[in-house]
Amino acid sequence: MSVTLSIDHHIARIVIDRPEAFNAMNESILLQIKDAVDTIQKNEDIRVAIFMGGGTKSFVAGADISYMSSMTPLEGEKWAKLGQSVFSTISELRCPSIAAIQGYALGGGTELAIACDLRIASEKACFAQPEVKLGIIPGFGGTQRLTRLIGPGNAKQMILTGNQFSAQQALAMGLVNEVVPHDQLTERVDALALSLASGSPNGIRLAKEAIEHGLQSSLNEGLQLEAALFGLCFASPEQREGMTAFLEKRKPKL
Ligand code: CO8
């Protein structure tokens, strides 16, 4: 059971591979994800992070139910806080992140996917927040991030019913960005990663910061931050290169 991190041409791939449990996350898996994310954050050479599940059937089938089954209330809260902090490090990554979802994204699996910036799903993917069927609620950010992403009506439909939703239904709700044929998932995710990797790292980082902070503040505060970060772009060589390249009718070297 392991989480592997590989880096190739500015693109990091994190694979969660625990075949005996459909890649469900216990403490060891969560901590390995945290280590991988910390490594990515420290490496300025990395421009995109892709999260995926090992095997063909599952992205991540949630938190490990056997691991949680005998928890006390205090242990439950501690476990939720650990998951939340790991997933927050993903959403706070300097570089953009993509979840490549080829199968089950259940409970903590959907929560991991929505901690990423973008989600590409195979037509065989399926999504659920099935926690209420287990007598619990989402605890790794689902009640908060999902609601912000797909709105309270859709989030309540997922969280209060616990039902599974197909990739197409997820697309209609805005839970995923794209649905692609199963055998084209890797190809499409790689193409998207390459496209993101060719953008301005500084521009992408600041745009992410403006969006993430804006989600947690008023419109006016968000606009003020946007103006400040917009100004900051002009202190970066990437702005000069991007605009000069446009004016010189050539591709920028970002
Ligand atoms: N935890 C532990 N083991 C799991 C999990 C899981 N989440 N998912 C699958 N497994 C294991 C099964 O127990 C089984 O093990 P074994 O072979 O030893 O019996 C093996 O994987 C294969 O599973 P199935 O036999 O069930 O295979 P199926 O093809 O019939 O079904 C499913 C696959 C649909 C993935 C099914 O296993 C399933 O529904 N799994 C549970 C999914 C789920 O409910 N996930 C949500 C968990 S709760 C959660 O994520 C909350 C996060 C926040 C927690 C905060 C708490 C404070």
PDB file of C-alpha atoms in Angstrom, residues 96-252:
ATOM      1  CA  PRO A  96      -2.370  23.901 -10.413  1.00  0.00           C
ATOM      2  CA  SER A  97      -3.617  20.407  -9.598  1.00  0.00           C
ATOM      3  CA  ILE A  98      -5.711  17.965 -11.627  1.00  0.00           C
ATOM      4  CA  ALA A  99      -7.641  14.946 -10.333  1.00  0.00           C
ATOM      5  CA  ALA A 100      -7.712  12.194 -12.974  1.00  0.00           C
ATOM      6  CA  ILE A 101     -10.725  10.105 -11.967  1.00  0.00           C
ATOM      7  CA  GLN A 102     -11.046   6.737 -13.624  1.00  0.00           C
ATOM      8  CA  GLY A 103     -13.506   4.991 -11.278  1.00  0.00           C
ATOM      9  CA  TYR A 104     -14.969   5.288  -7.785  1.00  0.00           C
ATOM     10  CA  ALA A 105     -14.525   8.676  -6.088  1.00  0.00           C
ATOM     11  CA  LEU A 106     -16.466   8.070  -2.899  1.00  0.00           C
ATOM     12  CA  GLY A 107     -16.555  10.035   0.356  1.00  0.00           C
ATOM     13  CA  GLY A 108     -13.001  11.170   1.006  1.00  0.00           C
ATOM     14  CA  GLY A 109     -12.298  10.320  -2.669  1.00  0.00           C
ATOM     15  CA  THR A 110     -14.721  13.001  -3.874  1.00  0.00           C
ATOM     16  CA  GLU A 111     -13.283  15.302  -1.193  1.00  0.00           C
ATOM     17  CA  LEU A 112      -9.758  14.690  -2.501  1.00  0.00           C
ATOM     18  CA  ALA A 113     -10.919  15.394  -6.065  1.00  0.00           C
ATOM     19  CA  ILE A 114     -12.543  18.687  -5.084  1.00  0.00           C
ATOM     20  CA  ALA A 115      -9.442  19.814  -3.193  1.00  0.00           C
ATOM     21  CA  CYS A 116      -7.766  19.800  -6.637  1.00  0.00           C
ATOM     22  CA  ASP A 117      -8.206  22.732  -9.011  1.00  0.00           C
ATOM     23  CA  LEU A 118      -9.529  20.721 -11.966  1.00  0.00           C
ATOM     24  CA  ARG A 119     -11.224  17.333 -12.369  1.00  0.00           C
ATOM     25  CA  ILE A 120     -11.207  15.181 -15.486  1.00  0.00           C
ATOM     26  CA  ALA A 121     -13.373  12.065 -15.235  1.00  0.00           C
ATOM     27  CA  SER A 122     -13.556   8.914 -17.293  1.00  0.00           C
ATOM     28  CA  GLU A 123     -17.079   8.060 -18.422  1.00  0.00           C
ATOM     29  CA  LYS A 124     -16.819   5.138 -15.960  1.00  0.00           C
ATOM     30  CA  ALA A 125     -16.167   7.375 -12.942  1.00  0.00           C
ATOM     31  CA  CYS A 126     -18.757   7.671 -10.246  1.00  0.00           C
ATOM     32  CA  PHE A 127     -19.076  10.047  -7.337  1.00  0.00           C
ATOM     33  CA  ALA A 128     -20.762   9.983  -3.941  1.00  0.00           C
ATOM     34  CA  GLN A 129     -20.659  11.391  -0.450  1.00  0.00           C
ATOM     35  CA  PRO A 130     -22.064   8.210   1.133  1.00  0.00           C
ATOM     36  CA  GLU A 131     -21.190   9.138   4.721  1.00  0.00           C
ATOM     37  CA  VAL A 132     -24.790   9.411   5.982  1.00  0.00           C
ATOM     38  CA  LYS A 133     -25.230   5.750   5.013  1.00  0.00           C
ATOM     39  CA  LEU A 134     -22.458   5.002   7.516  1.00  0.00           C
ATOM     40  CA  GLY A 135     -23.944   7.198  10.239  1.00  0.00           C
ATOM     41  CA  ILE A 136     -21.379   9.972   9.802  1.00  0.00           C
ATOM     42  CA  ILE A 137     -21.034  13.161   7.745  1.00  0.00           C
ATOM     43  CA  PRO A 138     -18.303  14.182   5.281  1.00  0.00           C
ATOM     44  CA  GLY A 139     -15.302  15.207   7.360  1.00  0.00           C
ATOM     45  CA  PHE A 140     -12.502  15.990   4.918  1.00  0.00           C
ATOM     46  CA  GLY A 141     -14.032  19.252   3.660  1.00  0.00           C
ATOM     47  CA  GLY A 142     -17.052  17.864   1.765  1.00  0.00           C
ATOM     48  CA  THR A 143     -19.747  19.942   3.437  1.00  0.00           C
ATOM     49  CA  GLN A 144     -17.750  23.099   2.708  1.00  0.00           C
ATOM     50  CA  ARG A 145     -15.813  22.659  -0.573  1.00  0.00           C
ATOM     51  CA  LEU A 146     -18.559  20.712  -2.350  1.00  0.00           C
ATOM     52  CA  THR A 147     -21.157  23.339  -1.442  1.00  0.00           C
ATOM     53  CA  ARG A 148     -18.928  26.131  -2.733  1.00  0.00           C
ATOM     54  CA  LEU A 149     -18.200  24.196  -5.929  1.00  0.00           C
ATOM     55  CA  ILE A 150     -21.647  22.919  -6.965  1.00  0.00           C
ATOM     56  CA  GLY A 151     -24.002  25.039  -4.829  1.00  0.00           C
ATOM     57  CA  PRO A 152     -26.102  24.095  -1.799  1.00  0.00           C
ATOM     58  CA  GLY A 153     -28.897  22.388  -3.777  1.00  0.00           C
ATOM     59  CA  ASN A 154     -26.598  19.933  -5.543  1.00  0.00           C
ATOM     60  CA  ALA A 155     -24.374  19.458  -2.487  1.00  0.00           C
ATOM     61  CA  LYS A 156     -27.380  18.639  -0.320  1.00  0.00           C
ATOM     62  CA  GLN A 157     -28.633  16.200  -2.947  1.00  0.00           C
ATOM     63  CA  MET A 158     -25.296  14.368  -2.816  1.00  0.00           C
ATOM     64  CA  ILE A 159     -24.622  14.597   0.913  1.00  0.00           C
ATOM     65  CA  LEU A 160     -28.133  14.029   2.301  1.00  0.00           C
ATOM     66  CA  THR A 161     -28.971  11.091  -0.001  1.00  0.00           C
ATOM     67  CA  GLY A 162     -25.495   9.515  -0.044  1.00  0.00           C
ATOM     68  CA  ASN A 163     -26.368   8.239  -3.539  1.00  0.00           C
ATOM     69  CA  GLN A 164     -23.909   7.610  -6.348  1.00  0.00           C
ATOM     70  CA  PHE A 165     -23.765   9.988  -9.328  1.00  0.00           C
ATOM     71  CA  SER A 166     -22.431   9.111 -12.771  1.00  0.00           C
ATOM     72  CA  ALA A 167     -19.684  11.066 -14.505  1.00  0.00           C
ATOM     73  CA  GLN A 168     -22.294  12.710 -16.756  1.00  0.00           C
ATOM     74  CA  GLN A 169     -24.395  13.742 -13.748  1.00  0.00           C
ATOM     75  CA  ALA A 170     -21.242  15.098 -12.099  1.00  0.00           C
ATOM     76  CA  LEU A 171     -20.529  17.106 -15.250  1.00  0.00           C
ATOM     77  CA  ALA A 172     -24.055  18.544 -15.270  1.00  0.00           C
ATOM     78  CA  MET A 173     -23.621  19.635 -11.623  1.00  0.00           C
ATOM     79  CA  GLY A 174     -20.258  21.253 -12.276  1.00  0.00           C
ATOM     80  CA  LEU A 175     -18.488  18.706 -10.085  1.00  0.00           C
ATOM     81  CA  VAL A 176     -16.103  17.772 -12.898  1.00  0.00           C
ATOM     82  CA  ASN A 177     -14.694  19.897 -15.692  1.00  0.00           C
ATOM     83  CA  GLU A 178     -14.743  17.237 -18.404  1.00  0.00           C
ATOM     84  CA  VAL A 179     -15.820  13.651 -19.035  1.00  0.00           C
ATOM     85  CA  VAL A 180     -13.765  11.662 -21.530  1.00  0.00           C
ATOM     86  CA  PRO A 181     -13.847   8.092 -22.896  1.00  0.00           C
ATOM     87  CA  HIS A 182     -12.243   5.715 -20.382  1.00  0.00           C
ATOM     88  CA  ASP A 183      -9.273   4.830 -22.599  1.00  0.00           C
ATOM     89  CA  GLN A 184      -8.529   8.506 -23.308  1.00  0.00           C
ATOM     90  CA  LEU A 185      -8.307   9.703 -19.701  1.00  0.00           C
ATOM     91  CA  THR A 186      -4.505   9.645 -19.406  1.00  0.00           C
ATOM     92  CA  GLU A 187      -4.033  11.264 -22.798  1.00  0.00           C
ATOM     93  CA  ARG A 188      -6.494  14.099 -22.017  1.00  0.00           C
ATOM     94  CA  VAL A 189      -5.072  14.724 -18.530  1.00  0.00           C
ATOM     95  CA  ASP A 190      -1.520  14.798 -19.916  1.00  0.00           C
ATOM     96  CA  ALA A 191      -2.567  17.288 -22.619  1.00  0.00           C
ATOM     97  CA  LEU A 192      -4.220  19.518 -20.024  1.00  0.00           C
ATOM     98  CA  ALA A 193      -1.162  19.275 -17.764  1.00  0.00           C
ATOM     99  CA  LEU A 194       1.138  20.270 -20.639  1.00  0.00           C
ATOM    100  CA  SER A 195      -1.075  23.219 -21.452  1.00  0.00           C
ATOM    101  CA  LEU A 196      -1.058  24.364 -17.797  1.00  0.00           C
ATOM    102  CA  ALA A 197       2.715  23.845 -17.613  1.00  0.00           C
ATOM    103  CA  SER A 198       3.219  26.219 -20.527  1.00  0.00           C
ATOM    104  CA  GLY A 199       1.460  29.105 -18.740  1.00  0.00           C
ATOM    105  CA  SER A 200       3.102  31.681 -16.482  1.00  0.00           C
ATOM    106  CA  PRO A 201       3.763  29.968 -13.108  1.00  0.00           C
ATOM    107  CA  ASN A 202       3.583  33.329 -11.364  1.00  0.00           C
ATOM    108  CA  GLY A 203       0.335  34.296 -13.111  1.00  0.00           C
ATOM    109  CA  ILE A 204      -1.238  30.924 -12.304  1.00  0.00           C
ATOM    110  CA  ARG A 205      -0.144  31.079  -8.650  1.00  0.00           C
ATOM    111  CA  LEU A 206      -1.545  34.586  -8.170  1.00  0.00           C
ATOM    112  CA  ALA A 207      -4.779  33.790 -10.021  1.00  0.00           C
ATOM    113  CA  LYS A 208      -5.277  30.737  -7.770  1.00  0.00           C
ATOM    114  CA  GLU A 209      -4.610  32.862  -4.702  1.00  0.00           C
ATOM    115  CA  ALA A 210      -7.152  35.486  -5.802  1.00  0.00           C
ATOM    116  CA  ILE A 211      -9.830  32.849  -6.460  1.00  0.00           C
ATOM    117  CA  GLU A 212      -9.221  30.873  -3.233  1.00  0.00           C
ATOM    118  CA  HIS A 213      -9.136  33.987  -1.022  1.00  0.00           C
ATOM    119  CA  GLY A 214     -12.124  35.435  -2.849  1.00  0.00           C
ATOM    120  CA  LEU A 215     -14.161  32.353  -1.947  1.00  0.00           C
ATOM    121  CA  GLN A 216     -13.612  33.177   1.704  1.00  0.00           C
ATOM    122  CA  SER A 217     -14.181  36.930   1.625  1.00  0.00           C
ATOM    123  CA  SER A 218     -16.686  39.567   0.504  1.00  0.00           C
ATOM    124  CA  LEU A 219     -16.812  40.721  -3.134  1.00  0.00           C
ATOM    125  CA  ASN A 220     -15.183  44.030  -2.239  1.00  0.00           C
ATOM    126  CA  GLU A 221     -12.354  42.391  -0.298  1.00  0.00           C
ATOM    127  CA  GLY A 222     -11.863  39.947  -3.163  1.00  0.00           C
ATOM    128  CA  LEU A 223     -11.700  42.784  -5.682  1.00  0.00           C
ATOM    129  CA  GLN A 224      -9.159  44.643  -3.558  1.00  0.00           C
ATOM    130  CA  LEU A 225      -6.980  41.538  -3.393  1.00  0.00           C
ATOM    131  CA  GLU A 226      -7.344  41.037  -7.152  1.00  0.00           C
ATOM    132  CA  ALA A 227      -6.132  44.593  -7.812  1.00  0.00           C
ATOM    133  CA  ALA A 228      -3.166  44.147  -5.441  1.00  0.00           C
ATOM    134  CA  LEU A 229      -2.157  40.815  -7.016  1.00  0.00           C
ATOM    135  CA  PHE A 230      -2.691  42.244 -10.519  1.00  0.00           C
ATOM    136  CA  GLY A 231      -0.220  44.998  -9.613  1.00  0.00           C
ATOM    137  CA  LEU A 232       2.226  42.427  -8.256  1.00  0.00           C
ATOM    138  CA  CYS A 233       2.297  40.698 -11.653  1.00  0.00           C
ATOM    139  CA  PHE A 234       4.121  43.755 -13.007  1.00  0.00           C
ATOM    140  CA  ALA A 235       7.053  43.035 -10.698  1.00  0.00           C
ATOM    141  CA  SER A 236       7.549  39.688 -12.412  1.00  0.00           C
ATOM    142  CA  PRO A 237       9.801  38.995 -15.436  1.00  0.00           C
ATOM    143  CA  GLU A 238       7.002  36.724 -16.685  1.00  0.00           C
ATOM    144  CA  GLN A 239       4.754  39.751 -17.315  1.00  0.00           C
ATOM    145  CA  ARG A 240       7.493  41.477 -19.312  1.00  0.00           C
ATOM    146  CA  GLU A 241       8.271  38.347 -21.308  1.00  0.00           C
ATOM    147  CA  GLY A 242       4.574  37.498 -21.910  1.00  0.00           C
ATOM    148  CA  MET A 243       3.669  40.951 -23.212  1.00  0.00           C
ATOM    149  CA  THR A 244       6.915  41.483 -25.148  1.00  0.00           C
ATOM    150  CA  ALA A 245       6.442  38.109 -26.868  1.00  0.00           C
ATOM    151  CA  PHE A 246       2.914  39.073 -27.862  1.00  0.00           C
ATOM    152  CA  LEU A 247       4.081  42.367 -29.315  1.00  0.00           C
ATOM    153  CA  GLU A 248       6.975  40.656 -31.101  1.00  0.00           C
ATOM    154  CA  LYS A 249       4.556  38.006 -32.437  1.00  0.00           C
ATOM    155  CA  ARG A 250       6.458  35.067 -30.911  1.00  0.00           C
ATOM    156  CA  LYS A 251       5.803  32.422 -28.287  1.00  0.00           C
ATOM    157  CA  PRO A 252       6.680  33.563 -24.747  1.00  0.00           C
TER     158      PRO A 252
END
